[in-house]
Tab-separated table of C-alpha atoms and ligand atoms in Angstrom:
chain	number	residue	atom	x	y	z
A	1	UNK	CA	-34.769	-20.760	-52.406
A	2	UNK	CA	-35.262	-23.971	-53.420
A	3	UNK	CA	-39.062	-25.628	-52.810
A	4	UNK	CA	-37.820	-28.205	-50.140
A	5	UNK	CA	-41.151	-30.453	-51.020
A	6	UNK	CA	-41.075	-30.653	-53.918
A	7	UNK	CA	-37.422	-31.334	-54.114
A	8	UNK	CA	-38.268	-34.077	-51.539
A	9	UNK	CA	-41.236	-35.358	-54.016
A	10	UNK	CA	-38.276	-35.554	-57.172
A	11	UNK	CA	-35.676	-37.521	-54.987
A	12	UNK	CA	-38.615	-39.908	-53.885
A	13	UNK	CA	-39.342	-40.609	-57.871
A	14	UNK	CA	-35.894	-40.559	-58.641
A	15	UNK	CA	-34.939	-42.875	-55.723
A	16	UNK	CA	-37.678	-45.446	-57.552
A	17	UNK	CA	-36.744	-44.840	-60.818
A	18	UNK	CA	-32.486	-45.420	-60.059
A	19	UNK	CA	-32.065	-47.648	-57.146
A	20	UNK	CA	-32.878	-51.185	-56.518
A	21	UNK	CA	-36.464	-51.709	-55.156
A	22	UNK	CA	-34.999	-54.056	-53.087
A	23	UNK	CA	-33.595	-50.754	-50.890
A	24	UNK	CA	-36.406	-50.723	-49.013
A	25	UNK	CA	-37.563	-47.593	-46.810
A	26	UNK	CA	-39.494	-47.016	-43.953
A	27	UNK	CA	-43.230	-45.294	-44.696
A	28	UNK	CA	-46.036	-45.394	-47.164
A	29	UNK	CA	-44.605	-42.543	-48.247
A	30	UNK	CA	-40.795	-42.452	-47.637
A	31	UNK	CA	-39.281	-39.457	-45.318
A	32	UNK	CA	-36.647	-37.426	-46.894
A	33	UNK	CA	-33.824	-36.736	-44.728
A	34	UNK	CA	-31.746	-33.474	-45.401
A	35	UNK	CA	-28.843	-32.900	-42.206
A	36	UNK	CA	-28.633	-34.477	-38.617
A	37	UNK	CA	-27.001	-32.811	-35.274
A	38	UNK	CA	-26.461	-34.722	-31.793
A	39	UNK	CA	-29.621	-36.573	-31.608
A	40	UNK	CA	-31.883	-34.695	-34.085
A	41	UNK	CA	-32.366	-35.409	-37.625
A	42	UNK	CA	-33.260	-32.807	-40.100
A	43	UNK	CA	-36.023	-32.779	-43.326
A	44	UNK	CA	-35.394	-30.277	-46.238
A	45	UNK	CA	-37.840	-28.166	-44.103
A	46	UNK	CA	-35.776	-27.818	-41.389
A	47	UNK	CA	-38.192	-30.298	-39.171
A	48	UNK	CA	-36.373	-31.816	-36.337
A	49	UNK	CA	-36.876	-36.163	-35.745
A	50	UNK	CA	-36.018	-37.509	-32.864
A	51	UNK	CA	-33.579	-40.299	-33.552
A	52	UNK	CA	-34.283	-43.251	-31.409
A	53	UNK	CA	-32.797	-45.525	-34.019
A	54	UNK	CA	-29.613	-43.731	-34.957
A	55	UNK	CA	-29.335	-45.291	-38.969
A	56	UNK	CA	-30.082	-48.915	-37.269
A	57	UNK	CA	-28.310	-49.153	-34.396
A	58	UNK	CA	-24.970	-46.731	-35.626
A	59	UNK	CA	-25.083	-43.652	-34.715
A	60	UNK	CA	-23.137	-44.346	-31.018
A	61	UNK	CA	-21.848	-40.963	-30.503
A	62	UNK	CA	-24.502	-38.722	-31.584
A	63	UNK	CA	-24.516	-37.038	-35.215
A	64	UNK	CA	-22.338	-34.840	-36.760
A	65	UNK	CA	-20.328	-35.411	-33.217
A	66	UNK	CA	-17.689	-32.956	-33.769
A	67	UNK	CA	-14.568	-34.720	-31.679
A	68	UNK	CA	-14.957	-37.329	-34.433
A	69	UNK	CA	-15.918	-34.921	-37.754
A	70	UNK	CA	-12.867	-33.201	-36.452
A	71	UNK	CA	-10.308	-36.337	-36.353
A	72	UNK	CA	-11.544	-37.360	-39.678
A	73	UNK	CA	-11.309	-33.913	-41.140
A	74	UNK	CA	-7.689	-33.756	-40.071
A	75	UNK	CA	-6.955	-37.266	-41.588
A	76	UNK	CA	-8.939	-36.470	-45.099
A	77	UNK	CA	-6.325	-33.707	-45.239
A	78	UNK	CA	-3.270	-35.987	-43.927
A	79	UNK	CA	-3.999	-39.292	-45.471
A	80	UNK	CA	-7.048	-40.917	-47.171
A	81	UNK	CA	-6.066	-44.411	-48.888
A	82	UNK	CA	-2.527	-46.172	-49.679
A	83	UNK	CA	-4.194	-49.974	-48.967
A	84	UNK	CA	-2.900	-52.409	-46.503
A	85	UNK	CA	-0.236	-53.203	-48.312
A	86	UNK	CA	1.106	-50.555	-46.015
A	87	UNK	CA	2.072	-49.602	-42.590
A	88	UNK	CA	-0.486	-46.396	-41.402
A	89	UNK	CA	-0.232	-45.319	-37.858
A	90	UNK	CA	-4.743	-44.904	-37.693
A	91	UNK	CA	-5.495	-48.927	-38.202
A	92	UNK	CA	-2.165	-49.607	-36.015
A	93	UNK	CA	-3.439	-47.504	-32.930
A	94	UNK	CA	-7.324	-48.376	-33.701
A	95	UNK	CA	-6.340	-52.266	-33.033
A	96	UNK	CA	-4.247	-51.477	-30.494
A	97	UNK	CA	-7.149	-49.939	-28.744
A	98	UNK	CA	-9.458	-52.946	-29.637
A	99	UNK	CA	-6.514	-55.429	-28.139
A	100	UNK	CA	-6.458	-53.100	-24.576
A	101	UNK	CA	-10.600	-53.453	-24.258
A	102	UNK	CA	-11.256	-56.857	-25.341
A	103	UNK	CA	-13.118	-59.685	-22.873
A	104	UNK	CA	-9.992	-60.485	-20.865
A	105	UNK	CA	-7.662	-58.402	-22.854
A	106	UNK	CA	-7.111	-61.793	-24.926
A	107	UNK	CA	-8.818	-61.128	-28.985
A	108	UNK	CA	-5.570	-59.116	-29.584
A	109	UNK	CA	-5.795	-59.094	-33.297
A	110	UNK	CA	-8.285	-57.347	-35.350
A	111	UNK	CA	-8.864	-57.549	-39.215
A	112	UNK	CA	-10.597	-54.725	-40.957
A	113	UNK	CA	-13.173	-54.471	-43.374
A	114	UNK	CA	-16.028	-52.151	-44.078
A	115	UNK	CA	-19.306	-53.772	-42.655
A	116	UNK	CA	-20.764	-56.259	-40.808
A	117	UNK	CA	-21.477	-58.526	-43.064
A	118	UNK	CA	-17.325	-58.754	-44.546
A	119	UNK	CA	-16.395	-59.044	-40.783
A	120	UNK	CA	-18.320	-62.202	-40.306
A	121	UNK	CA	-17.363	-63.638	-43.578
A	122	UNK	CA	-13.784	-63.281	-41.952
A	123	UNK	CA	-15.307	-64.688	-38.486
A	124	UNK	CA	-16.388	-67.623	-40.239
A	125	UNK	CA	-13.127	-68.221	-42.555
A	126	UNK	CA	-10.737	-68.357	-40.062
A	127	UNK	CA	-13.149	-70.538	-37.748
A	128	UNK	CA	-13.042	-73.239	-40.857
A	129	UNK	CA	-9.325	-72.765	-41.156
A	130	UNK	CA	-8.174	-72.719	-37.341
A	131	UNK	CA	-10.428	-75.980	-36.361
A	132	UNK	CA	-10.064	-77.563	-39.829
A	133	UNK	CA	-13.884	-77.956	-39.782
A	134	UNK	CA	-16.576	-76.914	-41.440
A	135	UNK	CA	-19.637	-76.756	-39.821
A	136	UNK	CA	-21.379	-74.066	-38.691
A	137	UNK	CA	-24.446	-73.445	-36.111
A	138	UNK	CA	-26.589	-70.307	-36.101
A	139	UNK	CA	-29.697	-69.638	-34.450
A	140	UNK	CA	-32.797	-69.046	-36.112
A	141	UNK	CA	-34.325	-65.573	-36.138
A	142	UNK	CA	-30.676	-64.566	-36.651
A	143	UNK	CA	-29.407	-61.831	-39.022
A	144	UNK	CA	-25.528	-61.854	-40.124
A	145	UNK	CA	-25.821	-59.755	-43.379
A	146	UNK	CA	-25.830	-59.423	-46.903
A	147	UNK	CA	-23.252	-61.771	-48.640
A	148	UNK	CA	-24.182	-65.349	-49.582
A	149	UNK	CA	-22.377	-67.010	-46.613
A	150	UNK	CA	-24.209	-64.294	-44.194
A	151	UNK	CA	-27.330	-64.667	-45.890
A	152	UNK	CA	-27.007	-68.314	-45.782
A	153	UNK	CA	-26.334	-67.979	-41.551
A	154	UNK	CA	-29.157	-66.462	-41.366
A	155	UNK	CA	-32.189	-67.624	-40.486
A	156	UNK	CA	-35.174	-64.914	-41.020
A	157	UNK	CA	-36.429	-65.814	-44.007
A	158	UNK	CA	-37.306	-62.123	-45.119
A	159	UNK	CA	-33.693	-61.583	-45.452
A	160	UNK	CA	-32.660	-64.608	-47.346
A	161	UNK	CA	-32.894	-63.600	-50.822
A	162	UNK	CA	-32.581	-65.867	-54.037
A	163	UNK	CA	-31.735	-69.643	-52.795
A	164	UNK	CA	-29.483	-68.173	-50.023
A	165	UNK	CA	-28.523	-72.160	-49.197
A	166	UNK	CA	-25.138	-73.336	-48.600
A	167	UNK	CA	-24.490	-76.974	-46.761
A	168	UNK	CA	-22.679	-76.975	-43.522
A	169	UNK	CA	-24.986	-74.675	-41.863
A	170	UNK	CA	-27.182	-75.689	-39.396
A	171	UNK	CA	-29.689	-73.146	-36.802
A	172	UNK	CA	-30.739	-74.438	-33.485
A	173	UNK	CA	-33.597	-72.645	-31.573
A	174	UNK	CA	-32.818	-69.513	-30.030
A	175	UNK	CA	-33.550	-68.350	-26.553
A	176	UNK	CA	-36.933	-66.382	-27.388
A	177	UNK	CA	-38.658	-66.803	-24.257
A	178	UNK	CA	-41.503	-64.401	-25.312
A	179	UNK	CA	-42.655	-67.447	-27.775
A	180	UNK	CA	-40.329	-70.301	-26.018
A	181	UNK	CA	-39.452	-73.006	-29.422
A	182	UNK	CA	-40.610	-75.315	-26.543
A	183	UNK	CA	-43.546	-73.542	-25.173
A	184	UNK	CA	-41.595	-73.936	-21.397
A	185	UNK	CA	-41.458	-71.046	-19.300
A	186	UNK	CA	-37.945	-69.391	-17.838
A	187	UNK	CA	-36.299	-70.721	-15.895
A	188	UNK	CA	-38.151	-72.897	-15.286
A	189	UNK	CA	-37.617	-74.271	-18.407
A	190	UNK	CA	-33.327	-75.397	-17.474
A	191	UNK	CA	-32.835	-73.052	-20.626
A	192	UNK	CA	-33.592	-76.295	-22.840
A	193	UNK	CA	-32.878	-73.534	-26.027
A	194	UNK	CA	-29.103	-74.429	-24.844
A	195	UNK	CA	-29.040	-77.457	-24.003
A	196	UNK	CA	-30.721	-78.553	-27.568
A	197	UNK	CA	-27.443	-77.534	-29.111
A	198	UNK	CA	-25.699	-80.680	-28.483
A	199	UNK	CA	-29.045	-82.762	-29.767
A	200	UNK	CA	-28.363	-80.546	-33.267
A	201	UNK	CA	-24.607	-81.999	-33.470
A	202	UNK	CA	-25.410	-84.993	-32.876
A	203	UNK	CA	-28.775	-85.318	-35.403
A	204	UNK	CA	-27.347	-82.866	-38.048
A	205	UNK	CA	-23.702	-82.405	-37.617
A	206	UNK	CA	-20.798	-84.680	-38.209
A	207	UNK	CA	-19.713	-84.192	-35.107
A	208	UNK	CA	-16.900	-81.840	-35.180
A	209	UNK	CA	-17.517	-78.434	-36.065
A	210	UNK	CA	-16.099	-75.178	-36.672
A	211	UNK	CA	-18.105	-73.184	-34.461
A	212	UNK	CA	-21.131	-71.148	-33.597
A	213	UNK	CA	-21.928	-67.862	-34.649
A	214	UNK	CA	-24.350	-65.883	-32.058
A	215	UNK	CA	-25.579	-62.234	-31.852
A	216	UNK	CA	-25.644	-61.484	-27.807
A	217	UNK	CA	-28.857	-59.872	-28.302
A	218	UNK	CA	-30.599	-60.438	-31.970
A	219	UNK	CA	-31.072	-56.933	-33.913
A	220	UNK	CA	-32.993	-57.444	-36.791
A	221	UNK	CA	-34.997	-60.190	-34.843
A	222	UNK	CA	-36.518	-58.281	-32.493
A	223	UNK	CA	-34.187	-57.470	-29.809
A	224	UNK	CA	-34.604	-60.869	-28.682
A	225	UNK	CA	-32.237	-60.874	-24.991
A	226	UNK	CA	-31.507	-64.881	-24.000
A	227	UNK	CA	-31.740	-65.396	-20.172
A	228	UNK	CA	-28.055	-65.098	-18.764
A	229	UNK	CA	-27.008	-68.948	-18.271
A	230	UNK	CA	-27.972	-68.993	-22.536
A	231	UNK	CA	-24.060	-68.321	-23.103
A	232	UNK	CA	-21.929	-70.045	-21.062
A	233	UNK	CA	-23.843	-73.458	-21.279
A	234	UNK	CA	-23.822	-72.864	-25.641
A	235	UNK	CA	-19.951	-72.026	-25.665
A	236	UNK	CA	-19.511	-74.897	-23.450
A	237	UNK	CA	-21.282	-77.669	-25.954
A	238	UNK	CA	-19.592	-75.557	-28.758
A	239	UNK	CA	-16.201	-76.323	-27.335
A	240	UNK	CA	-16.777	-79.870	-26.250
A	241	UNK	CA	-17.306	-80.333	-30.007
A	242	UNK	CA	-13.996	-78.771	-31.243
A	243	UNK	CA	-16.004	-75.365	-32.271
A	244	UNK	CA	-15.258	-71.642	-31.600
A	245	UNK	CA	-17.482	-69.429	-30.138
A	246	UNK	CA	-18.192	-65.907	-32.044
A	247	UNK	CA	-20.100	-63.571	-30.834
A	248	UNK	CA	-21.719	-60.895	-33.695
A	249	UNK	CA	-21.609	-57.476	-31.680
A	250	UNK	CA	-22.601	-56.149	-35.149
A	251	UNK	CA	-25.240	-54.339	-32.640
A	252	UNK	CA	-24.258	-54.852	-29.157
A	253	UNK	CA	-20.984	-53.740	-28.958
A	254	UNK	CA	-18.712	-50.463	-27.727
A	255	UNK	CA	-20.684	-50.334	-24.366
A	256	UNK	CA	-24.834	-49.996	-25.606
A	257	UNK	CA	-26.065	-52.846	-23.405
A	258	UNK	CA	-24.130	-51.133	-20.641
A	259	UNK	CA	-21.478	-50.522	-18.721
A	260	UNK	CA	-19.120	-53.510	-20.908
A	261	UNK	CA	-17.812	-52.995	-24.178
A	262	UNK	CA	-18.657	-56.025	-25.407
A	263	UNK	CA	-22.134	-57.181	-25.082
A	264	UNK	CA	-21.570	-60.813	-24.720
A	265	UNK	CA	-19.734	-59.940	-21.466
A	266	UNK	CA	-22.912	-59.488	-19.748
A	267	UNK	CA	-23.385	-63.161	-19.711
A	268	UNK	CA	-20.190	-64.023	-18.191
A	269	UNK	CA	-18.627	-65.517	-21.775
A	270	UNK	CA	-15.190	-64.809	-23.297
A	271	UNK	CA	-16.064	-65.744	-27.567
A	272	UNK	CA	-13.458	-66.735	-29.332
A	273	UNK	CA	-13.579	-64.281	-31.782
A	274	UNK	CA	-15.853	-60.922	-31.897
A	275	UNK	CA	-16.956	-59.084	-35.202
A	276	UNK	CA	-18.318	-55.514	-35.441
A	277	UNK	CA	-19.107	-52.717	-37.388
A	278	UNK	CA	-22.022	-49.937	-37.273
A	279	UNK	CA	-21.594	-48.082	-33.949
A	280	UNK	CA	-17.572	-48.650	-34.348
A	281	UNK	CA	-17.685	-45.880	-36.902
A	282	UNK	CA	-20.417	-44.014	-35.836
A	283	UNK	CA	-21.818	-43.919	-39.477
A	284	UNK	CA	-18.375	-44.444	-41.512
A	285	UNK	CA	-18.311	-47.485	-43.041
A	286	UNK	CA	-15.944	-49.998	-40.955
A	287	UNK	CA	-16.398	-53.419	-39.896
A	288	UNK	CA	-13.749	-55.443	-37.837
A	289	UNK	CA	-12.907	-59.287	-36.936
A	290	UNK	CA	-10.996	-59.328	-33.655
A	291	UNK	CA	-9.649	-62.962	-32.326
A	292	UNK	CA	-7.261	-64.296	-29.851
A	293	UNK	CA	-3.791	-64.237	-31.560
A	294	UNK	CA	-3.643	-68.210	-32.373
A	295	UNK	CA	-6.499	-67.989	-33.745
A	296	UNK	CA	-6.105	-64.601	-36.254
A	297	UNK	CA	-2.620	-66.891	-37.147
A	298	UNK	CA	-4.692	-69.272	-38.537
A	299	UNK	CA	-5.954	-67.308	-41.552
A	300	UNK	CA	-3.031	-67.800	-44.057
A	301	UNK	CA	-2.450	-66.883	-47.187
A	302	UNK	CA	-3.025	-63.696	-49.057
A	303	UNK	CA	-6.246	-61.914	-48.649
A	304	UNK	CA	-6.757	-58.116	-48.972
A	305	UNK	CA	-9.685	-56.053	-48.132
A	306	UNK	CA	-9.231	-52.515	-50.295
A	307	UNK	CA	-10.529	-50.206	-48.048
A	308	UNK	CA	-10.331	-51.971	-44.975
A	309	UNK	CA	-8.127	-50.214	-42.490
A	310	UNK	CA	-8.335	-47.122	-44.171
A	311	UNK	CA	-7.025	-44.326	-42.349
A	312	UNK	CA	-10.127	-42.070	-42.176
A	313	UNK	CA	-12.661	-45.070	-40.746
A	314	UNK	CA	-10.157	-46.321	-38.514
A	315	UNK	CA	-9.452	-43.072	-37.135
A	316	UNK	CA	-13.256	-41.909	-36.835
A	317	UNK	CA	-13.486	-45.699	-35.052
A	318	UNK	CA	-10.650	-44.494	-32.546
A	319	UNK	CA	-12.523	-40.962	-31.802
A	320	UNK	CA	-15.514	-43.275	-31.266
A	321	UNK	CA	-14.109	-45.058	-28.874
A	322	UNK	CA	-12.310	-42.228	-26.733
A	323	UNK	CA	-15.761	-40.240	-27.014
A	324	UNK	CA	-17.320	-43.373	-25.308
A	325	UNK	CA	-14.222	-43.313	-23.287
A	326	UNK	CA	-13.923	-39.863	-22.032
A	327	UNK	CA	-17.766	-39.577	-21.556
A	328	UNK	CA	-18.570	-42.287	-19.584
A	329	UNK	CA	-21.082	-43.576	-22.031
A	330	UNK	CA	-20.763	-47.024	-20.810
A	331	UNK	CA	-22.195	-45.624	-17.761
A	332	UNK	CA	-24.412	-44.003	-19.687
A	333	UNK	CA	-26.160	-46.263	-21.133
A	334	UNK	CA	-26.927	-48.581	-18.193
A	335	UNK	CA	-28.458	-45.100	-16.467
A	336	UNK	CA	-30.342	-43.927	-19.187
A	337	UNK	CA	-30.839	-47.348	-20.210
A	338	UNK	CA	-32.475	-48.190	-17.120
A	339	UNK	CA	-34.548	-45.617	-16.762
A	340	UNK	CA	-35.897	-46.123	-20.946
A	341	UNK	CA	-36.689	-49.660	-19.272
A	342	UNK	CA	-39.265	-48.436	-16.495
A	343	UNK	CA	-40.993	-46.167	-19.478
A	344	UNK	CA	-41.425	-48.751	-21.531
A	345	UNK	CA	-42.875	-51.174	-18.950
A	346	UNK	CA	-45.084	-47.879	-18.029
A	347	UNK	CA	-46.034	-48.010	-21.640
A	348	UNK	CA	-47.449	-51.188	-21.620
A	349	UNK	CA	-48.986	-50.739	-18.285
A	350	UNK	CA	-51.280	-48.416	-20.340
A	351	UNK	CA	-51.449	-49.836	-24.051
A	352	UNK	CA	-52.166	-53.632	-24.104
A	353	UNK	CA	-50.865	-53.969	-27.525
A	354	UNK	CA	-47.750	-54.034	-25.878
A	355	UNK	CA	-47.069	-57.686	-25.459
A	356	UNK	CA	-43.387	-57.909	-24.190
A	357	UNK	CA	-40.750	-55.325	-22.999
A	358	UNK	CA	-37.149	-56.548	-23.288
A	359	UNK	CA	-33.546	-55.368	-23.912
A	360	UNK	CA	-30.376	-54.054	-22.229
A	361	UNK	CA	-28.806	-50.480	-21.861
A	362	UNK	CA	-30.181	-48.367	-24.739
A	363	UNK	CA	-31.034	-51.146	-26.601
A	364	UNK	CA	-34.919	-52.050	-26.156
A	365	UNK	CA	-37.214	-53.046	-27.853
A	366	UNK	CA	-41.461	-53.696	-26.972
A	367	UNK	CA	-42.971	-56.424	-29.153
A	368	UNK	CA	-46.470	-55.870	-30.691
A	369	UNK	CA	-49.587	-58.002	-30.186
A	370	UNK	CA	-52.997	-58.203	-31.576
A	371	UNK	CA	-54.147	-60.022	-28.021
A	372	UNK	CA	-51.887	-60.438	-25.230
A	373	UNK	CA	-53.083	-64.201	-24.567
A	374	UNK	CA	-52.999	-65.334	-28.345
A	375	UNK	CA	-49.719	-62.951	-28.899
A	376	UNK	CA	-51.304	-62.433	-31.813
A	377	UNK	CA	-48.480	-60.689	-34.117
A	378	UNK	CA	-49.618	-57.099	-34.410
A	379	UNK	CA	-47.315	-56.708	-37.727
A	380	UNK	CA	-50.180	-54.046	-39.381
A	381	UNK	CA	-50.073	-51.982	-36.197
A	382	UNK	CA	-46.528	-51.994	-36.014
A	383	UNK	CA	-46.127	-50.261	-39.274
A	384	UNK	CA	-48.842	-47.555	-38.607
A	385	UNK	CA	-47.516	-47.000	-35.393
A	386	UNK	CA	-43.859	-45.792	-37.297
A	387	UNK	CA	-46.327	-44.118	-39.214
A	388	UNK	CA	-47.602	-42.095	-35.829
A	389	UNK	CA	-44.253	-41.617	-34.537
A	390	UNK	CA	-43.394	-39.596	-37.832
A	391	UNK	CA	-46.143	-37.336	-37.329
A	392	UNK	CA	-44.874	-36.984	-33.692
A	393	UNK	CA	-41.250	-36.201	-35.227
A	394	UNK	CA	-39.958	-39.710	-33.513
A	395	UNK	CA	-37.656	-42.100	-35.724
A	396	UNK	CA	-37.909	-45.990	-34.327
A	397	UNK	CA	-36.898	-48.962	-36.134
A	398	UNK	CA	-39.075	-51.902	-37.007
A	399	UNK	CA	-37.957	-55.599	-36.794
A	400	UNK	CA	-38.692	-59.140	-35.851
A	401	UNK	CA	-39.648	-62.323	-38.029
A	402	UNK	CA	-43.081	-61.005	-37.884
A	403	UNK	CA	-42.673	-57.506	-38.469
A	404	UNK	CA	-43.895	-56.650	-34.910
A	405	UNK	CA	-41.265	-55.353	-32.673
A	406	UNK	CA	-40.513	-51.561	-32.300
A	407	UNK	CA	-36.471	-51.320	-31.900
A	408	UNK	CA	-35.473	-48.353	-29.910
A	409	UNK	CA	-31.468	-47.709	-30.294
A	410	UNK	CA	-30.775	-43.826	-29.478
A	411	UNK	CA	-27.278	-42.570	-29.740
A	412	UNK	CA	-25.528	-42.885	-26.643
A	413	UNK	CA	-24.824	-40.005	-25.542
A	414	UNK	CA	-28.685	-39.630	-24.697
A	415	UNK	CA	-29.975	-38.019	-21.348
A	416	UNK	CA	-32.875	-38.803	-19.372
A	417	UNK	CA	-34.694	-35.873	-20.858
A	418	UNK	CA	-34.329	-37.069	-24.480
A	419	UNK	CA	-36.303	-40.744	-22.872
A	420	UNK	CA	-38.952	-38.661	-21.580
A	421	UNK	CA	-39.094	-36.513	-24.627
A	422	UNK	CA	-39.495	-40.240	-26.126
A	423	UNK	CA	-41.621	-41.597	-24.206
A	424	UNK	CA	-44.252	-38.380	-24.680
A	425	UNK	CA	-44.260	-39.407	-27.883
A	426	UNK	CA	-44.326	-42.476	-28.181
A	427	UNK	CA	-47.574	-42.378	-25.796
A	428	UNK	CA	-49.275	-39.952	-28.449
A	429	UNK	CA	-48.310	-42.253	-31.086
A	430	UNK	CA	-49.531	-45.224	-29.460
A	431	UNK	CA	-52.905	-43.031	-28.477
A	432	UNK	CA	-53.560	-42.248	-32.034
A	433	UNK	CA	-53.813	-46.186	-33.237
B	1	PLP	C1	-26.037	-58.677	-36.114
B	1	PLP	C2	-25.674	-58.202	-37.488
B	1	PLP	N1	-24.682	-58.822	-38.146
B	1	PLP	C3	-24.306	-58.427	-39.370
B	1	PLP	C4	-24.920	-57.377	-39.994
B	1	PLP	C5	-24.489	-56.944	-41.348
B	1	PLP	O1	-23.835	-55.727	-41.262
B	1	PLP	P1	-23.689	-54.796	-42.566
B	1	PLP	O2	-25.059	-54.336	-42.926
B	1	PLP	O3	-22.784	-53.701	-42.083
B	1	PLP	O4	-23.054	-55.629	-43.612
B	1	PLP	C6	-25.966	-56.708	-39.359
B	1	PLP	C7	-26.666	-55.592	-40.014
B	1	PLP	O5	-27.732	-55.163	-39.641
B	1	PLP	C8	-26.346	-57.137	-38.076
B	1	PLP	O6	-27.343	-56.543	-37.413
């Protein structure tokens, strides 16, 4: 047999010598990773991780789940790729589903690509081309992907590579009430955050724009959760100004914040137009546009996205959604969600470099500090403390503008048992600082 280490030590030099360094990993040293099963991943050695980050915020439905390894076995053998340019019954029935569980039953029409970052470059399009406008608003600490548009929307400057600048973009504050842009206190505050939206149209806009682009809860910025009136009152200046409203569920979508498919639904708002990817395929690559049916009209003209569609991601997207379906996940994750919630807040009950708890469903995150008064970013801590969850076999992702927020995203098929499992070692982890 094969040494696994050393095997692991020649994909680590060969990883350096072949790819990018700009694919970052996690670690000082970076952790090889051979197989995964339901909620486990493996090393070459056969050591089992806990996944609370399921490949950022993706793996919905556990790994290897074998409902959906068994659809998309069945369609590798049926049909893998003819393009768009025809009729296949898998991306037919897939946005049929997405029509019958949108807010409202009303973003009927769905566009396909293969990540998050091509479904808000389609987002965006057919905003400019519907209103005949070109603005857009973002919020700052946002992430909307790779591309130069995305890159250009958003607004944490680690991610903005080369001169990632584009005019017509503009990012207002965003509802971080951990470190308020205003230094006001919720809610007491009459969620100013919101409010300041029509301020930036009328100082740095000309007035009519295309629309806003908003993640319900921002990912890569920390988890950051706006209060619930954040929503309605932003989609309501948006329209006034001629804008659509799109919410980026590249994260919070197919039910993870809880009981709703849609994460923007827990704050009462029906977007415009939705984009997605990650969870959707539960690790194969899809990402998807969905807009009410005047709108989708509006993007004319040819336009073709290879791979988008394809029968194998849009069926593993379909057994996605009737695993989440059939297993009351939904549910799920506002139970298990919950009860991650009170462990966390136990957590920093006992560790006061624990600054700030926040989240929804089995999306949380806990923010780092170096004092709890000064909120100090603890960004140095943060990365020995993924350090000390590897030793305790725990995968967590990192995040946040400084570096300094732990983002827990489990699949969702979790049980309560996996959070304590979590939470036992997380506390070692956190002990061993
Ligand atoms: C909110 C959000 N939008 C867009 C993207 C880009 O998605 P992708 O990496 O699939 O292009 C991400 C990725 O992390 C994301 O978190």
């Amino acid at each position: 047999m094969a040494d696994a280490s050393k095997t692991g030590q020649d994909l680590i030099l060969a990883d350096k010598k072949y790819l990018f360094p700009a694919v970052f990993h996690y670690f000082s040293q970076p952790l090889v990773l051979d197989h995964a099963k339901d909620q486990f991943c493996y090393d070459a050695d056969g050591n089992a991780y806990l996944d609370f980050f399921g490949g950022i915020v993706t793996v919905s439905v556990g790994h290897a789940n074998p409902k959906v390894n068994a659809a998309v076995q069945a369609q590798l053998e049926k049909l893998t790729h003819v393009s768009t340019c025809f009729v296949t019954e898998p991306q037919v029935r897939l946005a049929e589903k997405l029509a019958a569980i949108s807010p409202g039953g009303k973003l009927s029409k769905a566009y396909f690509t293969n990540s998050g970052t091509e479904a808000n470059e389609t987002a965006i399009l057919t905003a400019r081309l519907h209103t005949g406008a070109s603005e857009i608003i973002a919020l700052r600490h946002s992430y909307h992907g790779r591309s130069a548009l995305a890159m250009a929307l958003t607004a944490h400057a680690n991610w903005k590579l080369g001169p990632a600048l584009m005019p017509g973009i503009v990012h207002a504050h965003n509802a971080y009430c951990y470190r308020c842009p205003f230094g006001a206190t919720y809610p007491d505050c009459g969620v100013r955050c919101a409010q300041d939206l029509e301020e930036l149209i009328h100082t740095s806009t000309s007035g009519r724009i295309a629309g806003m682009i908003a993640e319900p809860i921002q990912g890569v910025g920390g988890f950051i959760t706006p209060p619930r009136e954040y929503f309605k009152i932003a989609a309501g200046i948006v329209r006034k100004y001629g804008g659509l409203f799109i919410a980026d569920e590249v994260q919070t979508a197919w039910g993870r914040l809880g009981g709703n498919w849609f994460g923007i639904e827990k704050w009462g708002v029906e977007p415009d137009i939705i984009t997605s990817a990650k969870g959707l395929g539960n690790g194969m690559p899809i990402g998807v546009t969905m807009a009410k049916p005047e709108i989708a009209d509006s993007l004319k003209g040819l336009t073709i996205s290879t791979f988008g569609g394809n029968p194998v991601t849009t069926t593993a997207a379909k057994a996605v959604l009737d695993f989440i379906e059939a297993e009351n996940l939904r549910q799920n994750c506002t139970q298990v969600g919950e009860y991650l919630g009170v462990k966390l807040e136990e957590l920093k009950e006992k560790f006061p470099l624990i600054g700030d708890v926040r989240g929804m469903g089995l999306l949380r995150a806990i923010e780092l500090v170096r004092d709890r008064k000064s909120k100090e970013p603890a960004a140095a801590e943060t990365n020995q403390l993924l350090e000390k969850c590897r030793d305790q076999r725990l995968l967590i992702g990192k995040g946040g503008l400084y570096g300094n927020v732990v983002r827990i995203s489990p699949p969702m098929n979790i049980g309560k048992g996996d959070v304590d499992e979590f939470a036992a070692r997380m506390s070692q982890a956190l002990e061993k600082l």
